[in-house]
Short mmCIF file of C-alpha atoms in Angstrom, two decimals:
data_model
loop_
_atom_site.label_atom_id
_atom_site.label_comp_id
_atom_site.label_asym_id
_atom_site.label_seq_id
_atom_site.Cartn_x
_atom_site.Cartn_y
_atom_site.Cartn_z
CA MET A 1 -141.24 -233.91 112.37
CA PRO A 2 -143.85 -231.13 112.44
CA SER A 3 -143.86 -229.02 115.55
CA THR A 4 -146.17 -230.18 118.30
CA THR A 5 -146.89 -226.63 119.39
CA SER A 6 -150.25 -225.22 118.34
CA PRO A 7 -150.09 -221.92 116.42
CA ALA A 8 -152.56 -220.43 118.87
CA THR A 9 -150.10 -220.83 121.73
CA VAL A 10 -146.99 -219.24 120.24
CA PRO A 11 -147.77 -215.67 119.23
CA GLN A 12 -144.22 -214.57 119.92
CA THR A 13 -142.93 -216.55 116.91
CA GLY A 14 -145.42 -214.99 114.57
CA THR A 15 -147.06 -218.29 113.69
CA ALA A 16 -150.45 -217.40 115.17
CA ARG A 17 -153.13 -216.25 112.77
CA PRO A 18 -156.90 -215.85 113.21
CA ARG A 19 -157.50 -217.40 109.78
CA PRO A 20 -154.63 -219.82 109.13
CA TRP A 21 -156.40 -221.55 106.23
CA ALA A 22 -156.38 -218.26 104.32
CA ALA A 23 -152.62 -218.21 104.68
CA VAL A 24 -152.40 -221.82 103.46
CA LEU A 25 -154.56 -220.93 100.44
CA ALA A 26 -152.22 -218.04 99.67
CA LEU A 27 -149.30 -220.48 99.65
CA ALA A 28 -151.27 -222.79 97.33
CA ALA A 29 -151.78 -219.80 95.03
CA ALA A 30 -148.01 -219.20 95.11
CA THR A 31 -147.24 -222.79 94.07
CA PHE A 32 -149.91 -222.52 91.38
CA SER A 33 -148.23 -219.37 90.07
CA VAL A 34 -144.70 -220.76 89.89
CA VAL A 35 -145.78 -224.05 88.26
CA THR A 36 -148.00 -222.26 85.71
CA THR A 37 -145.15 -219.90 84.88
CA GLU A 38 -142.69 -222.79 84.63
CA MET A 39 -144.85 -224.87 82.28
CA LEU A 40 -146.63 -222.18 80.21
CA PRO A 41 -144.06 -222.25 77.35
CA VAL A 42 -145.00 -225.90 76.75
CA GLY A 43 -148.40 -224.77 75.45
CA LEU A 44 -146.94 -221.78 73.59
CA LEU A 45 -143.86 -223.40 72.07
CA THR A 46 -144.77 -223.02 68.40
CA PRO A 47 -145.96 -219.37 68.49
CA LEU A 48 -143.08 -218.54 70.84
CA GLY A 49 -140.54 -219.90 68.36
CA ASP A 50 -142.26 -218.20 65.42
CA GLY A 51 -142.48 -214.86 67.20
CA LEU A 52 -138.81 -214.82 68.17
CA ARG A 53 -137.67 -216.49 64.91
CA VAL A 54 -136.00 -219.47 66.56
CA SER A 55 -136.40 -223.22 66.22
CA ALA A 56 -138.67 -225.28 68.44
CA GLY A 57 -135.60 -226.78 70.08
CA THR A 58 -134.25 -223.34 70.98
CA ALA A 59 -137.66 -222.22 72.23
CA GLY A 60 -137.73 -225.37 74.37
CA LEU A 61 -134.86 -223.94 76.41
CA ALA A 62 -137.52 -221.74 78.00
CA VAL A 63 -138.70 -224.91 79.78
CA THR A 64 -135.35 -226.61 80.39
CA LEU A 65 -133.45 -223.60 81.77
CA PRO A 66 -135.79 -222.76 84.70
CA GLY A 67 -135.78 -226.35 85.89
CA LEU A 68 -131.99 -226.54 86.01
CA ILE A 69 -131.66 -223.20 87.78
CA ALA A 70 -134.42 -224.16 90.23
CA ALA A 71 -132.47 -227.29 91.16
CA ALA A 72 -129.44 -225.16 92.04
CA SER A 73 -131.26 -222.26 93.69
CA ALA A 74 -133.45 -224.37 95.99
CA PRO A 75 -130.62 -225.18 98.45
CA LEU A 76 -128.83 -221.85 97.90
CA LEU A 77 -131.65 -219.44 98.68
CA PRO A 78 -132.12 -220.54 102.34
CA LEU A 79 -128.38 -219.96 102.78
CA VAL A 80 -128.54 -216.45 101.31
CA ALA A 81 -131.74 -215.49 103.16
CA ARG A 82 -130.90 -217.38 106.34
CA ARG A 83 -132.14 -214.69 108.77
CA ALA A 84 -134.90 -213.09 106.69
CA ASP A 85 -138.58 -213.41 107.54
CA ARG A 86 -140.07 -216.09 105.29
CA ARG A 87 -143.15 -214.03 104.46
CA THR A 88 -140.88 -211.24 103.21
CA VAL A 89 -138.81 -213.68 101.16
CA LEU A 90 -141.90 -215.21 99.53
CA CYS A 91 -143.32 -211.79 98.66
CA ALA A 92 -139.97 -210.79 97.12
CA LEU A 93 -139.88 -214.01 95.07
CA LEU A 94 -143.41 -213.44 93.74
CA LEU A 95 -142.52 -209.85 92.82
CA LEU A 96 -139.48 -211.22 90.98
CA LEU A 97 -141.76 -213.73 89.24
CA THR A 98 -144.04 -210.86 88.19
CA THR A 99 -141.03 -209.03 86.75
CA ALA A 100 -139.89 -212.16 84.91
CA ASN A 101 -143.31 -212.64 83.32
CA LEU A 102 -143.43 -209.00 82.20
CA LEU A 103 -139.93 -209.29 80.78
CA SER A 104 -141.00 -212.45 78.93
CA ALA A 105 -144.00 -210.62 77.48
CA LEU A 106 -141.82 -207.76 76.23
CA ALA A 107 -138.81 -209.83 75.12
CA PRO A 108 -137.54 -208.59 71.73
CA HIS A 109 -135.03 -211.44 71.38
CA VAL A 110 -134.68 -215.02 72.60
CA ALA A 111 -131.70 -214.04 74.76
CA VAL A 112 -133.91 -211.65 76.73
CA LEU A 113 -136.56 -214.34 77.09
CA LEU A 114 -133.99 -216.80 78.45
CA CYS A 115 -132.74 -214.22 80.96
CA ALA A 116 -136.32 -213.83 82.15
CA ARG A 117 -136.74 -217.58 82.36
CA ALA A 118 -133.56 -217.82 84.41
CA LEU A 119 -135.21 -215.51 86.95
CA VAL A 120 -138.22 -217.86 86.88
CA GLY A 121 -135.90 -220.71 87.89
CA VAL A 122 -134.71 -218.75 90.92
CA CYS A 123 -138.33 -218.18 91.95
CA ILE A 124 -139.29 -221.83 91.49
CA GLY A 125 -136.44 -223.11 93.63
CA GLY A 126 -136.94 -220.45 96.29
CA VAL A 127 -140.70 -220.81 96.63
CA TRP A 128 -140.53 -224.60 96.90
CA ALA A 129 -137.67 -224.53 99.37
CA ILE A 130 -139.58 -222.22 101.71
CA ALA A 131 -143.28 -222.88 101.10
CA ALA A 132 -143.19 -226.69 101.09
CA GLY A 133 -142.67 -227.01 104.83
CA LEU A 134 -144.83 -224.12 106.05
CA GLY A 135 -148.08 -226.07 106.38
CA ALA A 136 -146.81 -227.62 109.59
CA ARG A 137 -145.91 -224.18 110.99
CA LEU A 138 -149.22 -222.54 110.14
CA MET A 139 -151.55 -225.26 111.40
CA PRO A 140 -151.83 -227.50 114.49
CA PRO A 141 -150.17 -230.92 114.13
CA HIS A 142 -153.39 -232.80 113.37
CA GLN A 143 -154.08 -230.48 110.41
CA GLY A 144 -150.52 -230.21 109.10
CA GLY A 145 -150.98 -232.98 106.54
CA ARG A 146 -154.11 -231.40 105.07
CA ALA A 147 -152.40 -228.01 104.93
CA THR A 148 -149.37 -229.46 103.13
CA ALA A 149 -151.65 -231.25 100.64
CA LEU A 150 -153.46 -227.98 99.93
CA ILE A 151 -150.16 -226.16 99.33
CA PHE A 152 -149.03 -228.86 96.90
CA SER A 153 -152.41 -228.90 95.13
CA GLY A 154 -151.21 -225.81 93.29
CA ILE A 155 -149.15 -228.15 91.10
CA ALA A 156 -152.12 -230.13 89.84
CA VAL A 157 -154.39 -227.09 89.51
CA ALA A 158 -151.71 -225.38 87.40
CA SER A 159 -151.72 -228.39 85.06
CA VAL A 160 -155.52 -228.56 84.86
CA LEU A 161 -156.35 -224.84 84.81
CA GLY A 162 -153.33 -222.54 84.67
CA VAL A 163 -151.40 -223.83 81.66
CA PRO A 164 -154.50 -224.60 79.51
CA ALA A 165 -155.94 -221.13 80.27
CA GLY A 166 -152.65 -219.46 79.35
CA THR A 167 -152.41 -221.53 76.18
CA PHE A 168 -155.97 -220.58 75.22
CA LEU A 169 -155.30 -216.89 75.81
CA GLY A 170 -152.14 -217.17 73.74
CA SER A 171 -154.10 -218.64 70.84
CA LEU A 172 -156.58 -215.74 71.00
CA ALA A 173 -154.37 -212.74 71.69
CA GLY A 174 -150.79 -213.96 71.19
CA TRP A 175 -148.15 -215.44 73.46
CA ARG A 176 -147.03 -212.05 74.79
CA TRP A 177 -150.47 -211.40 76.29
CA ALA A 178 -150.42 -214.82 77.95
CA PHE A 179 -147.25 -213.88 79.84
CA ALA A 180 -148.54 -210.37 80.58
CA SER A 181 -151.76 -211.76 82.05
CA LEU A 182 -149.79 -214.20 84.17
CA ALA A 183 -147.79 -211.25 85.50
CA GLY A 184 -151.07 -209.79 86.75
CA VAL A 185 -151.90 -213.09 88.46
CA THR A 186 -148.54 -213.28 90.20
CA LEU A 187 -148.85 -209.68 91.38
CA ALA A 188 -152.23 -210.51 92.94
CA VAL A 189 -150.70 -213.56 94.63
CA THR A 190 -147.97 -211.33 96.07
CA ALA A 191 -150.69 -209.28 97.76
CA ALA A 192 -152.39 -212.46 98.99
CA LEU A 193 -149.17 -213.59 100.69
CA LEU A 194 -149.60 -210.71 103.11
CA LEU A 195 -152.19 -212.97 104.75
CA LEU A 196 -149.28 -214.98 106.12
CA PRO A 197 -148.16 -214.13 109.64
CA PRO A 198 -144.55 -213.05 110.20
CA LEU A 199 -142.49 -216.22 109.83
CA PRO A 200 -138.97 -215.84 111.21
CA PRO A 201 -136.64 -218.72 110.26
CA GLU A 202 -136.81 -221.62 112.68
CA ALA A 203 -133.00 -221.80 112.57
CA PRO A 204 -130.43 -220.24 110.21
CA VAL A 205 -129.60 -222.63 107.38
CA LEU A 206 -125.84 -223.12 107.00
CA LEU A 207 -123.78 -225.33 104.71
CA GLY A 208 -123.19 -227.62 107.67
CA THR A 209 -126.96 -227.94 108.11
CA PHE A 210 -127.24 -229.81 104.81
CA ALA A 211 -124.32 -232.09 105.67
CA ARG A 212 -125.81 -232.96 109.07
CA LEU A 213 -129.21 -233.50 107.52
CA LEU A 214 -127.86 -235.92 104.92
CA ARG A 215 -126.29 -237.94 107.74
CA THR A 216 -129.66 -238.16 109.54
CA PRO A 217 -131.10 -241.70 109.30
CA GLY A 218 -133.72 -241.90 106.58
CA VAL A 219 -133.03 -238.57 104.84
CA GLY A 220 -130.58 -239.83 102.20
CA ARG A 221 -132.77 -242.82 101.32
CA SER A 222 -135.87 -240.62 101.18
CA LEU A 223 -134.14 -238.34 98.68
CA LEU A 224 -132.97 -241.35 96.65
CA ALA A 225 -136.53 -242.68 96.53
CA VAL A 226 -137.80 -239.29 95.36
CA ALA A 227 -135.09 -239.09 92.69
CA LEU A 228 -135.92 -242.53 91.28
CA LEU A 229 -139.68 -242.02 91.40
CA VAL A 230 -139.73 -238.56 89.83
CA THR A 231 -137.13 -239.47 87.19
CA GLY A 232 -139.20 -242.50 86.26
CA HIS A 233 -142.39 -240.49 86.05
CA PHE A 234 -140.96 -237.77 83.82
CA THR A 235 -139.08 -240.28 81.67
CA ALA A 236 -142.47 -241.71 80.71
CA TYR A 237 -144.82 -238.72 81.03
CA THR A 238 -142.77 -236.22 79.02
CA TYR A 239 -143.34 -238.45 76.00
CA VAL A 240 -146.86 -239.63 76.82
CA ARG A 241 -148.27 -238.09 73.61
CA PRO A 242 -146.47 -240.50 71.23
CA VAL A 243 -147.48 -243.32 73.58
CA LEU A 244 -151.14 -242.35 73.27
CA ASP A 245 -150.81 -241.91 69.51
CA ARG A 246 -150.32 -245.69 69.30
CA VAL A 247 -153.82 -246.33 70.69
CA PRO A 248 -156.29 -247.09 67.87
CA GLY A 249 -159.21 -244.67 67.50
CA LEU A 250 -157.68 -241.97 69.68
CA GLY A 251 -157.75 -238.58 67.93
CA ALA A 252 -156.22 -235.27 68.99
CA GLY A 253 -159.39 -234.18 70.78
CA SER A 254 -159.53 -237.43 72.72
CA VAL A 255 -155.91 -237.02 73.77
CA SER A 256 -156.68 -233.58 75.20
CA ALA A 257 -159.66 -235.00 77.08
CA LEU A 258 -157.54 -237.82 78.50
CA LEU A 259 -154.84 -235.41 79.64
CA LEU A 260 -157.52 -233.30 81.32
CA GLY A 261 -158.76 -236.42 83.09
CA TYR A 262 -155.19 -237.14 84.15
CA GLY A 263 -154.90 -233.64 85.61
CA LEU A 264 -158.21 -233.82 87.47
CA ALA A 265 -157.21 -237.19 88.90
CA GLY A 266 -153.95 -235.57 90.00
CA VAL A 267 -155.86 -232.99 92.07
CA ALA A 268 -157.78 -235.79 93.80
CA GLY A 269 -154.56 -237.75 94.26
CA THR A 270 -152.89 -234.83 96.01
CA PHE A 271 -155.48 -234.81 98.77
CA ALA A 272 -155.73 -238.60 98.96
CA GLY A 273 -151.96 -238.85 99.24
CA GLY A 274 -151.93 -236.10 101.85
CA ALA A 275 -154.50 -237.95 103.97
CA LEU A 276 -152.50 -241.18 103.84
CA ALA A 277 -149.19 -239.39 104.43
CA ALA A 278 -150.61 -237.67 107.51
CA ARG A 279 -150.98 -241.12 109.09
CA ASP A 280 -147.93 -242.90 107.65
CA PRO A 281 -145.75 -241.11 105.04
CA ARG A 282 -143.59 -244.17 104.47
CA ARG A 283 -146.55 -246.36 103.56
CA ALA A 284 -147.95 -243.59 101.35
CA LEU A 285 -144.75 -243.34 99.31
CA LEU A 286 -144.44 -247.13 99.06
CA VAL A 287 -147.99 -247.39 97.69
CA ILE A 288 -147.38 -244.54 95.26
CA ALA A 289 -144.07 -245.90 93.94
CA ALA A 290 -145.44 -249.41 93.48
CA GLY A 291 -148.67 -248.13 91.94
CA LEU A 292 -147.03 -245.68 89.56
CA GLY A 293 -144.47 -248.19 88.31
CA THR A 294 -147.14 -250.84 87.78
CA VAL A 295 -149.53 -248.50 85.95
CA VAL A 296 -146.82 -247.22 83.61
CA LEU A 297 -145.66 -250.75 82.75
CA LEU A 298 -149.25 -251.90 82.15
CA LEU A 299 -149.65 -249.19 79.51
CA ILE A 300 -147.30 -251.19 77.26
CA PRO A 301 -149.63 -254.18 76.67
CA ALA A 302 -152.70 -251.90 76.91
CA ALA A 303 -151.78 -250.02 73.71
CA GLY A 304 -154.43 -251.90 71.72
CA SER A 305 -157.34 -250.88 73.96
CA LEU A 306 -158.69 -247.34 74.21
CA VAL A 307 -160.73 -248.10 77.35
CA VAL A 308 -157.87 -249.75 79.24
CA SER A 309 -155.37 -247.07 78.20
CA ALA A 310 -157.74 -244.31 79.34
CA ALA A 311 -158.35 -246.01 82.69
CA LEU A 312 -154.61 -246.50 83.25
CA LEU A 313 -153.85 -242.86 82.39
CA VAL A 314 -156.39 -241.61 84.93
CA ALA A 315 -154.95 -244.05 87.50
CA TRP A 316 -151.50 -242.66 86.70
CA GLY A 317 -152.69 -239.14 87.45
CA LEU A 318 -154.32 -240.25 90.69
CA VAL A 319 -151.18 -242.00 91.92
CA TYR A 320 -148.71 -239.33 90.86
CA GLY A 321 -150.82 -236.58 92.43
CA GLY A 322 -149.75 -237.78 95.87
CA VAL A 323 -146.00 -237.86 95.18
CA SER A 324 -145.03 -234.36 96.30
CA VAL A 325 -147.03 -234.23 99.52
CA SER A 326 -146.08 -237.79 100.53
CA ALA A 327 -142.38 -237.28 99.82
CA GLN A 328 -142.34 -233.96 101.68
CA SER A 329 -144.07 -235.57 104.66
CA LEU A 330 -141.61 -238.47 104.66
CA LEU A 331 -138.66 -236.09 104.58
CA SER A 332 -140.14 -234.06 107.44
CA ALA A 333 -140.55 -237.29 109.37
CA ALA A 334 -136.91 -238.23 108.86
CA ALA A 335 -135.47 -234.75 109.54
CA ALA A 336 -135.43 -232.91 112.83
CA SER A 337 -138.11 -230.21 113.02
CA ARG A 338 -135.52 -227.41 113.18
CA ALA A 339 -133.99 -228.67 109.92
CA ARG A 340 -137.36 -228.71 108.15
CA GLU A 341 -136.53 -225.87 105.75
CA ALA A 342 -133.15 -227.37 104.85
CA GLY A 343 -135.00 -230.63 104.13
CA SER A 344 -137.48 -228.81 101.90
CA ALA A 345 -134.58 -227.15 100.06
CA LEU A 346 -132.88 -230.51 99.42
CA PHE A 347 -136.24 -231.98 98.37
CA ALA A 348 -136.83 -229.16 95.85
CA GLY A 349 -133.32 -229.47 94.47
CA VAL A 350 -133.57 -233.24 94.00
CA PHE A 351 -137.10 -232.98 92.57
CA ASN A 352 -136.16 -230.42 89.90
CA THR A 353 -133.00 -232.29 88.98
CA ALA A 354 -135.06 -235.45 88.57
CA ILE A 355 -137.51 -233.62 86.27
CA ALA A 356 -134.67 -232.55 83.96
CA LEU A 357 -133.02 -235.99 84.11
CA GLY A 358 -136.30 -237.75 83.40
CA ALA A 359 -137.08 -235.56 80.38
CA PHE A 360 -133.54 -236.11 79.03
CA THR A 361 -133.69 -239.88 79.60
CA GLY A 362 -137.10 -240.13 77.98
CA GLY A 363 -135.99 -238.12 74.97
CA ARG A 364 -132.89 -240.22 74.31
CA THR A 365 -134.86 -243.44 74.82
CA ALA A 366 -137.76 -242.35 72.60
CA ASP A 367 -135.45 -241.29 69.79
CA GLY A 368 -133.44 -244.50 69.89
CA LEU A 369 -135.83 -247.25 70.96
CA GLY A 370 -139.42 -245.98 70.73
CA PRO A 371 -142.28 -245.10 73.09
CA ALA A 372 -142.86 -248.61 74.45
CA VAL A 373 -139.30 -248.75 75.79
CA VAL A 374 -139.79 -245.28 77.31
CA LEU A 375 -142.64 -246.72 79.36
CA GLY A 376 -140.50 -249.69 80.37
CA VAL A 377 -137.63 -247.52 81.57
CA GLY A 378 -139.94 -245.09 83.40
CA GLY A 379 -141.88 -247.85 85.12
CA ALA A 380 -138.72 -249.70 86.14
CA LEU A 381 -137.20 -246.57 87.69
CA ALA A 382 -140.40 -245.93 89.67
CA LEU A 383 -140.41 -249.52 91.00
CA LEU A 384 -136.76 -249.14 92.05
CA ALA A 385 -137.96 -246.41 94.41
CA VAL A 386 -139.82 -249.04 96.49
CA PRO A 387 -136.73 -250.63 98.10
CA ALA A 388 -135.13 -247.18 98.40
CA VAL A 389 -137.84 -245.93 100.79
CA PRO A 390 -136.33 -245.88 104.31
CA SER A 391 -137.41 -248.38 106.94
CA GLY A 392 -140.17 -247.61 109.38
CA ASN A 393 -137.68 -246.95 112.21
CA ALA A 394 -136.51 -243.74 110.52
CA THR A 395 -140.02 -242.30 110.29
CA SER A 396 -141.97 -243.95 113.08
CA GLY A 397 -142.04 -240.78 115.15
CA TYR A 398 -144.24 -239.08 112.61
CA ARG A 399 -147.17 -241.49 112.90
CA ARG A 400 -150.06 -240.36 115.03
#
């Protein structure tokens, strides 16, 4: 549960700040940076493989590897940096991300690139483990939900702006310049993080902290719901292009426009989900899980209609945009406030594992059974998250 103490009344903890929204924006820029860096190779896969003389499958490891390492590093970094100021840790992670992007730009061999991408995975897991729960520390309780939504909006903005801009730059000047330019962005974000106040850890995170947290009513089921929902989403969305290719009259340019619409809807969904989660995170996640599963399943019979498919894809983006902020709010509601960072670390670990599992499941299903079955599996997994959401008793203290 977010702290009930206003930042203006606790200067001794370092949470007071004359302009707290500037600090929240800096955190949003940090999430934008890590997600753009994580996903940029998706738009550069072909030139990346050609430039390093490797196959597309080998180049694809530049996407897979960071996700797997992020899943492991998310719970480990709070243990390693248990007593360090969180502002200092975030600045160090963004400097490491800058180094990783420069190393990627200069990589003479795929092995060097993969080493750089491994560093990216450490940064992804670390930033999410720490930054996800800071909105409630930086803002008064009644604004904590909006602050968390703004921090998570970096995900959607990276999809709409960051990755397309990097891909465009790569097509003009080459993939190395795309990574080099992103290094400049991450260095600027490092400077922006100095807007954060000193943020000493609320409590040292120990191995026993995770064990106690998992025994807390509602936490385990919240994580299970997140795992099912995110796995279902990425099972279907990773292979959305072949799904859209089945729609008559939909060319490559139209697909790009639809995916842009999906991304813009995701930005709106982040703030809509944050507003609902601020009042009742359990209800927000229930609505999202039911809505996402239904929309994905409806895309199967909608394959013959361009208009219906387009509307459903935008609805998909709107619903999924609220997943991260709603799930984080639900986990904060179930966990004790002093275990908030441990909860964020578990959330980040489960989330990244689910991304990798969803992409793997979608790939095996698409290869063996086709895109329609991919949608069926993804939608079914998302709907299974509905009964997994914990009961209202575990989260009732969060409502206000």
